[in-house]
Coordinates of C-alpha atoms and ligand atoms in Angstrom, one line a residue:
Chain A
M182 CA 0.0 0.0 0.0
G183 CA 1.7 3.2 -1.1
N184 CA 1.4 6.6 0.4
A185 CA 0.1 9.9 -1.1
L186 CA 2.6 12.7 -1.3
I187 CA 1.3 16.3 -1.7
I188 CA 3.5 19.2 -2.6
A189 CA 2.5 22.3 -0.5
E190 CA 2.6 25.8 -2.0
Y191 CA 3.2 28.9 0.0
K192 CA 3.6 32.6 -0.4
D193 CA 5.5 35.0 1.9
G194 CA 6.0 32.2 4.5
K195 CA 2.3 31.2 4.5
L196 CA 0.8 28.0 3.3
K197 CA -1.6 28.8 0.5
K198 CA -5.2 27.9 1.2
G199 CA -5.5 26.3 -2.3
S200 CA -3.1 23.5 -1.2
R201 CA -5.7 22.3 1.3
A202 CA -7.8 21.0 -1.6
A203 CA -5.0 18.6 -2.5
F204 CA -4.6 17.7 1.2
A205 CA -8.3 16.9 1.3
F206 CA -8.0 14.7 -1.8
A207 CA -5.0 12.9 -0.4
R208 CA -6.8 12.1 2.8
E209 CA -9.8 10.8 0.9
Y210 CA -7.5 8.8 -1.4
T211 CA -5.6 7.1 1.4
Q212 CA -8.7 6.4 3.4
K213 CA -10.0 4.5 0.4
N214 CA -6.8 2.9 -0.8
G215 CA -4.8 2.5 2.4
G216 CA -1.4 4.1 2.9
A217 CA -0.7 7.4 4.6
F218 CA -0.9 11.0 3.5
H219 CA 2.4 12.9 3.4
V220 CA 3.2 16.5 2.6
L221 CA 6.4 17.9 1.1
V222 CA 7.6 21.5 1.5
I223 CA 10.4 22.7 -0.8
G224 CA 12.3 25.9 -0.6
H225 CA 14.7 27.9 1.5
N226 CA 13.9 28.8 5.1
V227 CA 10.6 27.0 5.0
T228 CA 10.4 25.7 8.6
D229 CA 7.4 27.9 9.3
V230 CA 5.5 26.6 6.3
A231 CA 6.4 23.0 7.2
E232 CA 5.0 23.7 10.8
Q233 CA 1.8 25.0 9.3
C234 CA 1.5 21.8 7.2
R235 CA 1.4 19.7 10.3
R236 CA -2.1 20.8 11.0
F237 CA -4.0 18.9 8.3
G238 CA -3.8 15.3 9.2
A239 CA -0.6 14.3 7.4
E240 CA 1.4 11.5 8.9
K241 CA 4.7 13.1 7.9
V242 CA 5.7 16.5 6.6
W243 CA 8.9 16.4 4.5
Q244 CA 11.0 19.6 4.5
A245 CA 13.5 20.0 1.7
D246 CA 15.3 23.2 2.8
A247 CA 18.3 24.5 0.9
E248 CA 19.5 27.8 -0.3
G249 CA 19.4 26.8 -3.9
L250 CA 15.8 25.6 -3.7
G251 CA 14.2 29.1 -3.4
P252 CA 12.9 30.5 -5.6
Y253 CA 11.2 27.8 -7.4
L254 CA 12.6 26.2 -10.6
A255 CA 11.0 23.1 -12.1
E256 CA 14.4 21.6 -12.8
S257 CA 15.5 21.6 -9.2
W258 CA 12.2 20.9 -7.5
A259 CA 11.4 18.0 -9.8
Q260 CA 14.6 16.3 -8.6
V261 CA 13.6 16.8 -5.0
V262 CA 10.0 15.6 -5.6
A263 CA 11.3 12.5 -7.3
Q264 CA 13.7 11.8 -4.5
V265 CA 11.1 12.2 -1.8
A266 CA 8.5 10.2 -3.7
G267 CA 11.0 7.3 -3.3
D268 CA 11.8 8.1 0.3
S269 CA 8.1 8.4 1.3
Q270 CA 7.1 5.3 -0.7
A271 CA 4.5 7.3 -2.6
E272 CA 2.2 5.7 -5.1
L273 CA 0.4 9.0 -5.6
V274 CA 2.2 12.3 -6.1
G275 CA 0.1 15.4 -6.4
A276 CA -0.7 19.1 -5.8
T277 CA -3.5 21.5 -6.3
A278 CA -3.6 22.6 -10.0
T279 CA -1.9 25.9 -9.8
A280 CA 0.5 27.5 -12.3
L281 CA 3.4 26.1 -10.3
A282 CA 2.0 22.5 -10.1
K283 CA 1.2 22.5 -13.8
D284 CA 4.8 23.4 -14.6
L285 CA 6.4 21.1 -12.1
L286 CA 4.4 17.8 -12.0
P287 CA 4.6 16.7 -15.6
R288 CA 8.4 17.0 -15.3
V289 CA 8.2 14.8 -12.1
A290 CA 6.0 12.3 -13.9
A291 CA 8.5 12.0 -16.7
K292 CA 11.3 11.6 -14.1
L293 CA 9.4 8.8 -12.3
D294 CA 8.2 7.2 -15.5
A295 CA 4.7 7.7 -14.3
G296 CA 1.4 8.6 -15.9
M297 CA -0.3 11.9 -15.0
A298 CA -3.9 13.1 -14.8
S299 CA -4.3 16.9 -14.9
D300 CA -7.0 18.8 -13.0
I301 CA -8.8 15.8 -11.5
M302 CA -12.3 16.3 -10.1
G303 CA -12.6 12.9 -8.3
I304 CA -12.1 9.2 -8.6
D305 CA -14.7 6.7 -9.8
D306 CA -15.4 3.2 -8.4
N307 CA -12.8 1.7 -10.7
G308 CA -10.1 3.9 -9.2
Y309 CA -10.0 6.0 -12.5
F310 CA -9.4 9.7 -12.2
L311 CA -12.2 11.9 -13.4
R312 CA -11.0 14.9 -15.3
P313 CA -12.4 17.5 -17.7
V314 CA -11.5 17.5 -21.4
W315 CA -12.5 19.6 -24.4
A316 CA -12.9 22.7 -22.2
G317 CA -15.0 20.9 -19.7
N318 CA -17.6 19.8 -22.2
A319 CA -16.8 16.2 -21.3
V320 CA -15.5 14.3 -18.3
V321 CA -13.3 11.3 -19.0
A322 CA -12.4 8.5 -16.6
A323 CA -8.6 8.2 -16.9
E324 CA -6.8 5.2 -15.7
I325 CA -3.2 5.6 -14.8
T326 CA -1.4 2.2 -15.3
S327 CA 2.0 3.0 -13.9
P328 CA 2.9 2.1 -10.3
V329 CA 3.3 5.7 -9.4
K330 CA 0.5 8.1 -10.3
V331 CA 0.9 11.8 -10.6
V332 CA -2.1 14.2 -10.4
T333 CA -3.0 17.8 -10.2
V334 CA -6.2 18.4 -8.2
R335 CA -8.9 20.9 -9.3
G336 CA -9.2 23.3 -6.3
T337 CA -12.9 23.9 -6.8
E338 CA -13.8 20.2 -6.4
F339 CA -12.6 19.5 -2.9
E340 CA -13.5 21.3 0.3
P341 CA -10.2 22.5 1.8
A342 CA -8.9 20.1 4.5
P343 CA -9.8 21.5 7.9
E344 CA -7.1 22.9 10.1
G345 CA -6.6 21.1 13.4
E346 CA -3.9 20.7 16.0
P347 CA -0.3 20.1 14.8
G348 CA 0.2 16.4 14.3
G349 CA 2.5 14.8 11.8
E350 CA 6.1 14.3 12.2
L351 CA 8.6 16.7 10.6
A352 CA 11.1 15.0 8.4
P353 CA 14.1 16.9 7.1
V354 CA 15.2 15.9 3.6
T355 CA 18.9 15.7 2.7
V356 CA 18.9 17.5 -0.6
N357 CA 21.4 16.3 -3.2
V358 CA 20.6 18.4 -6.2
D359 CA 23.5 19.8 -8.2
L360 CA 22.3 23.3 -8.7
G361 CA 25.2 24.1 -11.0
A362 CA 23.9 21.7 -13.5
L363 CA 20.4 23.1 -13.8
K364 CA 20.6 24.9 -17.2
K365 CA 18.1 27.5 -16.0
R366 CA 18.3 30.5 -13.7
F367 CA 15.7 32.5 -11.9
V368 CA 15.9 36.2 -12.9
R369 CA 13.1 37.9 -11.1
F370 CA 9.4 37.8 -10.2
E371 CA 7.2 40.7 -11.3
E372 CA 4.5 40.6 -8.7
V373 CA 1.1 42.1 -9.6
K374 CA -0.1 43.4 -6.3
S375 CA -3.8 43.6 -5.4
E376 CA -5.7 44.4 -2.2
R377 CA -8.6 42.3 -3.3
P378 CA -9.2 38.6 -2.4
E379 CA -7.6 35.9 -4.5
L380 CA -9.7 34.7 -7.4
T381 CA -9.5 31.1 -6.3
E382 CA -10.4 31.8 -2.7
A383 CA -13.1 34.4 -3.0
A384 CA -16.8 33.8 -2.1
I385 CA -17.9 36.4 -4.7
I386 CA -16.3 37.2 -8.1
I387 CA -17.3 40.1 -10.3
S388 CA -15.9 39.5 -13.8
G389 CA -15.8 41.8 -16.8
G390 CA -15.4 41.3 -20.4
R391 CA -14.9 43.2 -23.6
G392 CA -18.3 44.8 -23.1
T393 CA -16.7 47.1 -20.5
K394 CA -14.9 48.7 -23.5
G395 CA -11.8 49.8 -21.6
E396 CA -10.0 50.5 -18.4
E397 CA -12.6 53.1 -17.5
G398 CA -15.5 50.8 -18.0
F399 CA -13.8 48.0 -16.2
K400 CA -13.6 50.3 -13.1
L401 CA -17.4 49.8 -12.8
V402 CA -16.7 46.1 -12.3
E403 CA -14.1 46.9 -9.7
Q404 CA -16.4 49.2 -7.9
L405 CA -19.1 46.6 -7.5
A406 CA -16.4 44.0 -6.4
D407 CA -15.1 46.3 -3.7
L408 CA -18.5 47.0 -2.4
L409 CA -19.1 43.3 -1.9
G410 CA -15.5 42.5 -0.8
A411 CA -15.3 40.4 -4.0
A412 CA -12.4 39.3 -6.2
V413 CA -12.2 40.6 -9.8
G414 CA -12.1 38.2 -12.8
A415 CA -11.9 38.8 -16.5
T416 CA -12.2 37.2 -19.9
R417 CA -9.3 36.7 -22.2
A418 CA -10.5 39.6 -24.3
A419 CA -10.2 42.0 -21.3
V420 CA -6.8 40.7 -20.4
D421 CA -5.4 40.7 -23.9
A422 CA -6.5 44.4 -24.2
G423 CA -4.4 45.1 -21.1
W424 CA -7.2 46.4 -19.0
V425 CA -6.4 43.9 -16.2
P426 CA -3.5 41.7 -15.2
N427 CA -3.1 38.3 -16.9
D428 CA -3.7 36.2 -13.8
L429 CA -7.3 37.4 -13.5
Q430 CA -8.3 35.4 -16.6
V431 CA -11.0 32.9 -15.9
G432 CA -11.4 30.0 -18.2
Q433 CA -10.1 26.8 -19.9
T434 CA -6.6 28.2 -20.0
G435 CA -6.8 30.5 -17.1
K436 CA -8.2 30.1 -13.6
V437 CA -11.0 27.7 -12.7
V438 CA -13.3 29.2 -10.0
A439 CA -16.5 28.2 -8.2
P440 CA -17.6 31.0 -5.9
D441 CA -21.0 31.3 -4.2
L442 CA -21.7 34.2 -6.6
Y443 CA -20.2 34.9 -10.0
V444 CA -21.4 38.0 -11.8
A445 CA -20.5 38.2 -15.5
V446 CA -20.6 41.8 -16.8
G447 CA -20.3 42.3 -20.6
I448 CA -19.1 38.8 -21.2
S449 CA -20.5 36.8 -24.1
G450 CA -19.9 33.3 -22.6
A451 CA -17.5 31.6 -25.0
I452 CA -16.9 28.0 -24.2
Q453 CA -13.4 28.8 -23.1
H454 CA -14.7 31.2 -20.5
L455 CA -17.6 28.9 -19.3
A456 CA -15.0 26.2 -18.7
G457 CA -13.7 28.2 -15.9
M458 CA -16.8 29.4 -14.1
K459 CA -19.8 27.2 -14.8
G460 CA -19.3 25.4 -11.5
S461 CA -20.2 28.6 -9.5
K462 CA -23.1 28.2 -7.2
T463 CA -25.1 31.3 -8.4
I464 CA -24.4 32.9 -11.7
V465 CA -25.6 36.4 -12.7
A466 CA -25.1 37.6 -16.3
I467 CA -25.5 41.2 -17.4
N468 CA -25.4 41.6 -21.1
K469 CA -27.1 43.8 -23.6
D470 CA -27.5 41.0 -26.1
E471 CA -30.3 38.7 -25.1
E472 CA -28.8 35.9 -27.4
A473 CA -25.5 35.9 -25.5
P474 CA -24.5 32.3 -24.6
I475 CA -23.6 33.4 -21.0
F476 CA -27.4 33.5 -20.3
S477 CA -27.5 29.7 -20.8
V478 CA -25.6 29.1 -17.6
A479 CA -27.0 32.1 -15.6
D480 CA -29.4 31.7 -12.7
Y481 CA -30.3 35.3 -13.1
G482 CA -30.0 37.1 -16.4
L483 CA -30.4 40.8 -16.9
V484 CA -30.5 42.2 -20.5
A485 CA -29.2 45.7 -20.0
D486 CA -26.5 48.2 -20.8
L487 CA -23.9 47.5 -18.2
F488 CA -22.9 51.2 -18.1
K489 CA -26.3 51.8 -16.6
A490 CA -27.0 48.6 -14.8
V491 CA -23.8 48.3 -12.8
P492 CA -23.8 51.8 -11.2
E493 CA -27.5 51.1 -10.5
M494 CA -26.6 47.8 -8.8
V495 CA -24.0 49.6 -6.7
E496 CA -26.7 52.1 -5.5
E497 CA -29.3 49.3 -4.9
I498 CA -26.8 47.2 -2.9
K499 CA -25.7 50.3 -0.8
K500 CA -29.4 50.9 -0.1
A501 CA -30.0 47.3 0.8
K502 CA -27.0 47.4 3.1
A503 CA -27.9 50.6 4.8
Chain B
M507 CA 19.1 28.7 -35.4
K508 CA 17.1 25.5 -36.0
I509 CA 13.7 25.4 -34.3
L510 CA 11.5 22.4 -33.9
V511 CA 7.9 23.4 -33.4
T512 CA 5.0 21.1 -32.8
V513 CA 1.4 21.3 -34.1
K514 CA -1.5 19.1 -33.0
R515 CA -4.6 18.5 -35.1
V516 CA -7.6 19.3 -32.8
T517 CA -11.3 19.8 -33.2
D518 CA -12.3 23.4 -33.8
P519 CA -11.8 25.1 -30.5
D520 CA -15.0 27.1 -30.8
V521 CA -17.3 24.2 -31.2
K522 CA -18.9 22.8 -28.1
V523 CA -18.4 19.0 -28.4
K524 CA -21.0 16.5 -27.1
V525 CA -20.3 13.2 -25.5
K526 CA -21.3 10.1 -27.5
S527 CA -24.4 8.4 -26.2
D528 CA -22.4 5.2 -25.5
G529 CA -19.7 7.1 -23.6
T530 CA -16.9 6.0 -25.9
G531 CA -15.7 9.4 -26.8
V532 CA -16.9 12.8 -28.1
V533 CA -18.9 13.3 -31.3
T534 CA -16.6 14.7 -33.9
D535 CA -18.8 14.2 -37.0
G536 CA -19.2 17.5 -38.9
I537 CA -16.6 19.2 -36.8
D538 CA -13.7 20.8 -38.6
Y539 CA -10.2 20.2 -37.5
K540 CA -7.7 23.0 -36.8
V541 CA -4.2 23.6 -35.6
N542 CA -4.3 23.8 -31.8
P543 CA -4.4 27.5 -31.1
F544 CA -1.5 27.4 -28.7
D545 CA 0.6 25.6 -31.3
E546 CA -0.2 28.4 -33.8
I547 CA 1.3 30.9 -31.4
A548 CA 4.4 28.7 -31.0
V549 CA 4.8 28.5 -34.8
E550 CA 4.5 32.4 -35.0
E551 CA 7.2 32.7 -32.3
A552 CA 9.5 30.3 -34.1
L553 CA 9.0 32.3 -37.4
R554 CA 9.8 35.6 -35.7
I555 CA 12.9 34.2 -34.2
K556 CA 14.0 32.8 -37.5
E557 CA 13.3 36.0 -39.3
K558 CA 15.6 37.8 -36.9
A559 CA 18.3 35.3 -36.4
G560 CA 18.1 33.2 -39.5
G561 CA 17.8 29.5 -39.7
E562 CA 15.1 26.9 -40.2
V563 CA 11.7 26.1 -38.7
V564 CA 10.7 22.4 -38.7
V565 CA 7.1 21.5 -37.9
A566 CA 6.3 18.2 -36.3
S567 CA 3.0 16.5 -35.7
I568 CA 1.9 13.1 -34.5
G569 CA -1.5 11.8 -35.5
P570 CA -3.5 10.5 -38.4
A571 CA -2.5 11.0 -42.1
E572 CA -5.0 13.9 -42.3
A573 CA -2.7 16.0 -40.0
T574 CA -0.7 16.9 -43.1
K575 CA -3.3 19.6 -43.3
E576 CA -2.3 21.2 -40.0
I577 CA 1.4 20.9 -41.0
R578 CA 0.7 22.6 -44.3
S579 CA -1.0 25.5 -42.3
A580 CA 2.3 26.0 -40.5
L581 CA 4.3 25.7 -43.7
A582 CA 2.0 28.3 -45.2
M583 CA 2.8 30.7 -42.4
G584 CA 6.4 30.3 -43.3
A585 CA 8.0 27.2 -41.8
E586 CA 10.5 25.3 -44.0
R587 CA 9.5 21.7 -43.7
G588 CA 7.4 19.2 -41.9
I589 CA 7.6 15.8 -40.2
L590 CA 4.4 13.8 -39.6
V591 CA 4.6 10.7 -37.4
T592 CA 1.5 8.8 -38.5
T593 CA -0.6 6.7 -36.1
D594 CA -4.3 6.0 -35.5
Q595 CA -3.7 4.6 -32.0
P596 CA -4.6 6.6 -28.9
L597 CA -1.6 8.3 -27.3
D598 CA -0.9 9.9 -24.0
P599 CA 1.4 12.9 -23.3
G600 CA 4.2 10.5 -22.2
V601 CA 4.2 8.7 -25.6
V602 CA 4.1 12.0 -27.5
A603 CA 7.0 13.3 -25.4
R604 CA 9.0 10.2 -26.2
V605 CA 8.3 10.5 -29.9
L606 CA 9.3 14.1 -29.8
A607 CA 12.5 13.2 -27.9
K608 CA 13.3 10.8 -30.8
L609 CA 12.7 13.5 -33.4
V610 CA 14.9 15.9 -31.4
E611 CA 17.7 13.3 -31.3
E612 CA 17.5 13.1 -35.1
E613 CA 17.0 16.8 -35.9
K614 CA 19.1 18.3 -33.2
P615 CA 17.3 21.7 -33.0
D616 CA 18.6 24.6 -31.0
L617 CA 15.2 25.3 -29.6
I618 CA 11.9 23.4 -29.2
L619 CA 8.7 25.5 -29.2
M620 CA 5.3 24.0 -28.3
G621 CA 1.8 25.1 -27.2
K622 CA 1.3 25.0 -23.5
Q623 CA -1.7 22.7 -23.8
A624 CA -3.9 21.2 -26.5
V625 CA -7.5 22.3 -26.3
D626 CA -8.9 18.8 -26.7
G627 CA -7.1 16.8 -24.0
D628 CA -6.3 19.9 -21.9
N629 CA -3.4 18.1 -20.4
N630 CA -0.7 20.7 -20.3
Q631 CA 2.0 18.1 -19.8
T632 CA 3.9 17.3 -23.0
G633 CA 6.4 20.1 -23.1
Q634 CA 7.5 19.6 -19.5
M635 CA 7.8 15.9 -20.0
L636 CA 9.9 16.4 -23.1
A637 CA 12.3 18.8 -21.3
E638 CA 12.9 16.1 -18.6
L639 CA 13.4 13.4 -21.2
L640 CA 16.0 15.5 -23.0
G641 CA 17.6 16.7 -19.8
V642 CA 17.2 20.3 -20.8
G643 CA 15.6 23.3 -19.2
Q644 CA 11.9 24.3 -19.7
A645 CA 10.2 27.7 -19.8
C646 CA 6.5 27.1 -19.8
F647 CA 3.5 29.5 -20.3
A648 CA 5.8 32.0 -22.0
S649 CA 4.4 35.5 -22.7
K650 CA 7.8 36.9 -23.9
V651 CA 10.9 35.2 -25.4
E652 CA 14.2 37.1 -26.0
L653 CA 17.1 35.3 -27.4
A654 CA 20.7 36.2 -26.5
D655 CA 22.7 37.4 -29.5
D656 CA 25.0 34.4 -29.5
G657 CA 21.9 32.1 -29.5
G658 CA 23.2 30.3 -26.4
K659 CA 20.3 31.2 -24.1
A660 CA 16.8 32.7 -23.9
T661 CA 15.2 35.0 -21.3
V662 CA 11.6 34.0 -20.9
T663 CA 8.8 35.8 -19.1
R664 CA 6.2 33.2 -17.9
E665 CA 2.6 33.9 -16.9
V666 CA 2.1 32.5 -13.4
D667 CA -0.2 33.0 -10.4
G668 CA 0.3 36.5 -9.0
G669 CA 2.4 37.9 -11.7
F670 CA 5.3 37.1 -14.1
D671 CA 8.2 34.9 -13.5
V672 CA 11.3 35.7 -15.5
V673 CA 13.9 33.0 -16.1
E674 CA 17.0 32.5 -18.2
V675 CA 17.4 29.1 -19.8
D676 CA 20.3 27.6 -21.8
L677 CA 19.6 26.3 -25.2
P678 CA 18.5 23.9 -26.3
A679 CA 15.4 24.2 -24.2
V680 CA 11.7 23.6 -24.4
I681 CA 9.5 26.7 -24.4
T682 CA 5.7 26.4 -24.3
A683 CA 3.6 29.3 -25.5
D684 CA 0.8 31.0 -23.6
L685 CA -2.0 33.1 -25.2
R686 CA -0.3 36.4 -25.0
L687 CA 3.1 35.5 -26.5
N688 CA 2.1 36.9 -29.9
E689 CA -0.7 37.2 -32.4
P690 CA -0.2 34.6 -35.1
R691 CA -0.1 35.9 -38.7
Y692 CA -2.5 34.7 -41.3
A693 CA -1.0 32.7 -44.1
S694 CA -0.7 34.8 -47.3
L695 CA -1.8 33.5 -50.7
P696 CA 1.8 33.1 -51.9
G697 CA 2.6 31.4 -48.6
I698 CA -0.2 28.9 -49.2
M699 CA 1.0 28.3 -52.8
K700 CA 4.6 27.8 -51.6
A701 CA 3.5 25.5 -48.8
K702 CA 2.2 23.0 -51.3
K703 CA 5.7 22.4 -52.5
K704 CA 7.4 22.2 -49.2
P705 CA 8.6 18.8 -48.0
I706 CA 6.7 16.8 -45.4
K707 CA 8.4 13.6 -44.3
E708 CA 6.0 10.9 -43.2
V709 CA 7.1 8.2 -40.8
T710 CA 5.0 5.6 -39.0
L711 CA 5.0 5.6 -35.3
D712 CA 6.1 2.0 -35.1
S713 CA 9.2 2.6 -37.3
L714 CA 10.6 5.0 -34.7
G715 CA 11.4 2.3 -32.1
V716 CA 10.1 4.3 -29.1
D717 CA 8.0 2.8 -26.3
T718 CA 4.4 3.5 -27.3
N719 CA 2.8 2.0 -24.3
R720 CA 0.4 4.5 -22.7
K721 CA 0.4 5.1 -18.9
V722 CA -2.8 6.9 -19.1
V723 CA -5.8 5.1 -20.7
W724 CA -9.1 6.8 -21.2
H725 CA -12.2 4.8 -20.5
T726 CA -15.7 6.2 -20.3
F727 CA -16.7 9.7 -21.2
S728 CA -19.6 11.4 -19.4
E729 CA -21.4 14.8 -19.7
P730 CA -20.4 17.4 -17.1
P731 CA -23.1 18.3 -14.6
V732 CA -25.7 20.5 -16.3
R733 CA -27.0 23.6 -14.7
Q734 CA -30.7 24.1 -13.9
A735 CA -32.2 26.7 -16.2
G736 CA -32.3 30.1 -14.7
I737 CA -34.6 33.1 -15.0
M738 CA -34.4 36.5 -16.7
V739 CA -35.0 39.5 -14.4
P740 CA -36.5 42.7 -15.7
D741 CA -34.5 45.2 -13.8
V742 CA -31.7 45.9 -11.3
P743 CA -33.9 46.2 -8.2
T744 CA -35.4 42.8 -8.9
L745 CA -32.0 41.3 -9.4
V746 CA -30.6 42.7 -6.1
A747 CA -33.7 41.5 -4.3
K748 CA -33.3 38.0 -5.7
L749 CA -29.7 37.9 -4.8
R750 CA -30.4 39.0 -1.3
D751 CA -33.6 37.1 -0.5
E752 CA -33.7 34.0 -2.8
A753 CA -30.0 33.1 -3.5
K754 CA -28.9 34.7 -0.2
V755 CA -25.5 35.6 -1.6
I756 CA -25.2 39.3 -0.8
Ligands
FAD1329 C1 -6.9 28.7 -27.2 C2 -7.9 29.7 -26.6 C3 -8.0 29.7 -25.2 C4 -8.9 30.7 -24.6 N1 -9.0 30.7 -23.2 C5 -9.8 31.6 -22.7 C6 -10.0 31.7 -21.3 O1 -9.3 30.9 -20.5 N2 -10.8 32.5 -20.7 C7 -11.6 33.4 -21.6 O2 -12.4 34.2 -21.0 N3 -11.5 33.3 -22.9 C8 -10.6 32.5 -23.5 N4 -10.5 32.4 -24.8 C9 -11.2 33.5 -25.6 C10 -12.7 33.2 -25.9 O3 -12.8 32.3 -27.0 C11 -13.5 34.5 -26.1 O4 -12.9 35.2 -27.2 C12 -13.5 35.4 -24.9 O5 -13.9 34.7 -23.7 C13 -14.5 36.5 -25.2 O6 -14.4 37.5 -24.2 P1 -15.6 38.5 -23.9 O7 -16.8 37.7 -23.5 O8 -15.1 39.5 -23.0 O9 -15.8 39.2 -25.3 P2 -16.9 39.1 -26.4 O10 -17.1 37.7 -26.8 O11 -16.6 40.1 -27.4 O12 -18.2 39.6 -25.6 C14 -18.5 40.8 -25.2 C15 -19.9 40.8 -24.7 O13 -20.2 42.1 -24.1 C16 -21.5 42.4 -24.5 N5 -21.6 43.9 -24.4 C17 -21.0 44.8 -25.2 N6 -21.4 46.1 -24.8 C18 -22.2 45.9 -23.7 C19 -22.8 46.9 -22.9 N7 -22.7 48.2 -23.0 N8 -23.6 46.4 -21.9 C20 -23.7 45.1 -21.7 N9 -23.1 44.1 -22.4 C21 -22.3 44.6 -23.4 C22 -21.7 41.9 -25.9 O14 -23.1 41.7 -26.1 C23 -21.0 40.6 -25.8 O15 -21.8 39.5 -25.4 C24 -9.7 31.5 -25.4 C25 -9.6 31.4 -26.8 C26 -8.7 30.5 -27.4 C27 -8.7 30.4 -28.9

């Protein structure tokens, strides 16, 4: 019976909430298949993060701490993951499907000669991994036939593992990666700062599309978001136009979200966009074209000019809150 | 500079596919096939690099014989020649990566450019796997690629969570294209005419001597959960009232 090894992600010394989806999956997986759930933290000066990881029911938290391991590079981290996958007798290696995990885990899979399933939503009775294909218009049951299985876990499909008392044993990893031989160097990280909640963690998301017609128009979306303490999302069209940062793109090739409330403002509802938000609990669409496909997934549709409707919504909500 | 760039034949990205009633796949009858949009961006980037630094762009595809059409599209954009590895059997990203590694061994390109994912399987795995098999660096989800003058390395800006990650990678390397790397050109009429005469080498998958055993096998397909039909509201006050009293989300 193999174990499940999950790679934890963190930012500024804090475990990312998103990682708890993969923790939850690993707990479920090991409860069903036997074996234990382990966590791996990689980086430099990550003792704090490793400590935080002890609170989610893992039997062991592996800490690979070395100067050369921070910041992240797929080439060095993949070697560490492969090493610890062996040390921890993992039959499943995974992480929540973030940009980092999508970059890292296929490389790990190749190193371990393992099959990989991306963005999994669950497991069926045969032990096959359920995952979206064709922009989420179909779900396939994917069997991984190799002894080690690599997965990324869709964050919206698993309730984050609950935080408890510190448990699991802390296990330092002796890292033997030749950093001189990596063929890649980190240059810099250009952070896009925002005071708003993260897209993948927000209860409410207000998203804007090409219909907002520019940065000025997009501000209406942001106003509504700020009033509700919501995150801001966007379509590819709005991102390509440079009105909002790239990592706000929701969709097949951007972020997948499932908040309690998703408000689509001036968004047509292309299949690539729907792929990223149709799992939201309540969907509102505001569009002046009554034929827009976004209405087919909306719980509440309003055919209106957004430049009138959104400011009016802000006023109504202020009234309702007062 | 010799660049190997990959193109996958995929169903039209803007068509919503349906699952076959027996769950054996998706219905593809009547759907056009196109070059995977991310691969088109990779081809464009390869051409821009070639136009600046000189050299050759070789286009590779693995798939049915019909995929010559997708290779020709890339040749019409300006690539020099194509390689089609023919097979009708199902593949997984690992098999594709091994085949590409074999082509790299034969072609010895200075750079490999690929799309970050194909819009049918949505795996986002092959480039990373290829880089590992070749023992070279990877720069995935690229939104900007700058080559050093001596052609020995590339500085790549990557789209990641929370911003942009800039890395410097030694060549040869695998770079995968994200949406905002460039806007692919349309093939010109002379380009299309010229492409008809450009060489495409066809080899069968079996002749390459690579391990073609899949480690990921697709079984049943099912429909994603469908949403209950919603309602249209006449005005903003009604909408806000519904959100507050019915959906209880604000
Ligand atoms: C490979 C690939 C990957 C892609 N990945 C993604 C992805 O991850 N995410 C994504 O979002 N897209 C993605 N796309 C793009 C996608 O196909 C669509 O082009 C995009 O989602 C359209 O954005 P939009 O709805 O903002 O713009 P449009 O489709 O132009 O829609 C604008 C809408 O605004 C409405 N409108 C205009 N003016 C007003 C007004 N005054 N008041 C109210 N409504 C108004 C219009 O009626 C229209 O419905 C991808 C495309 C490709 C090819």
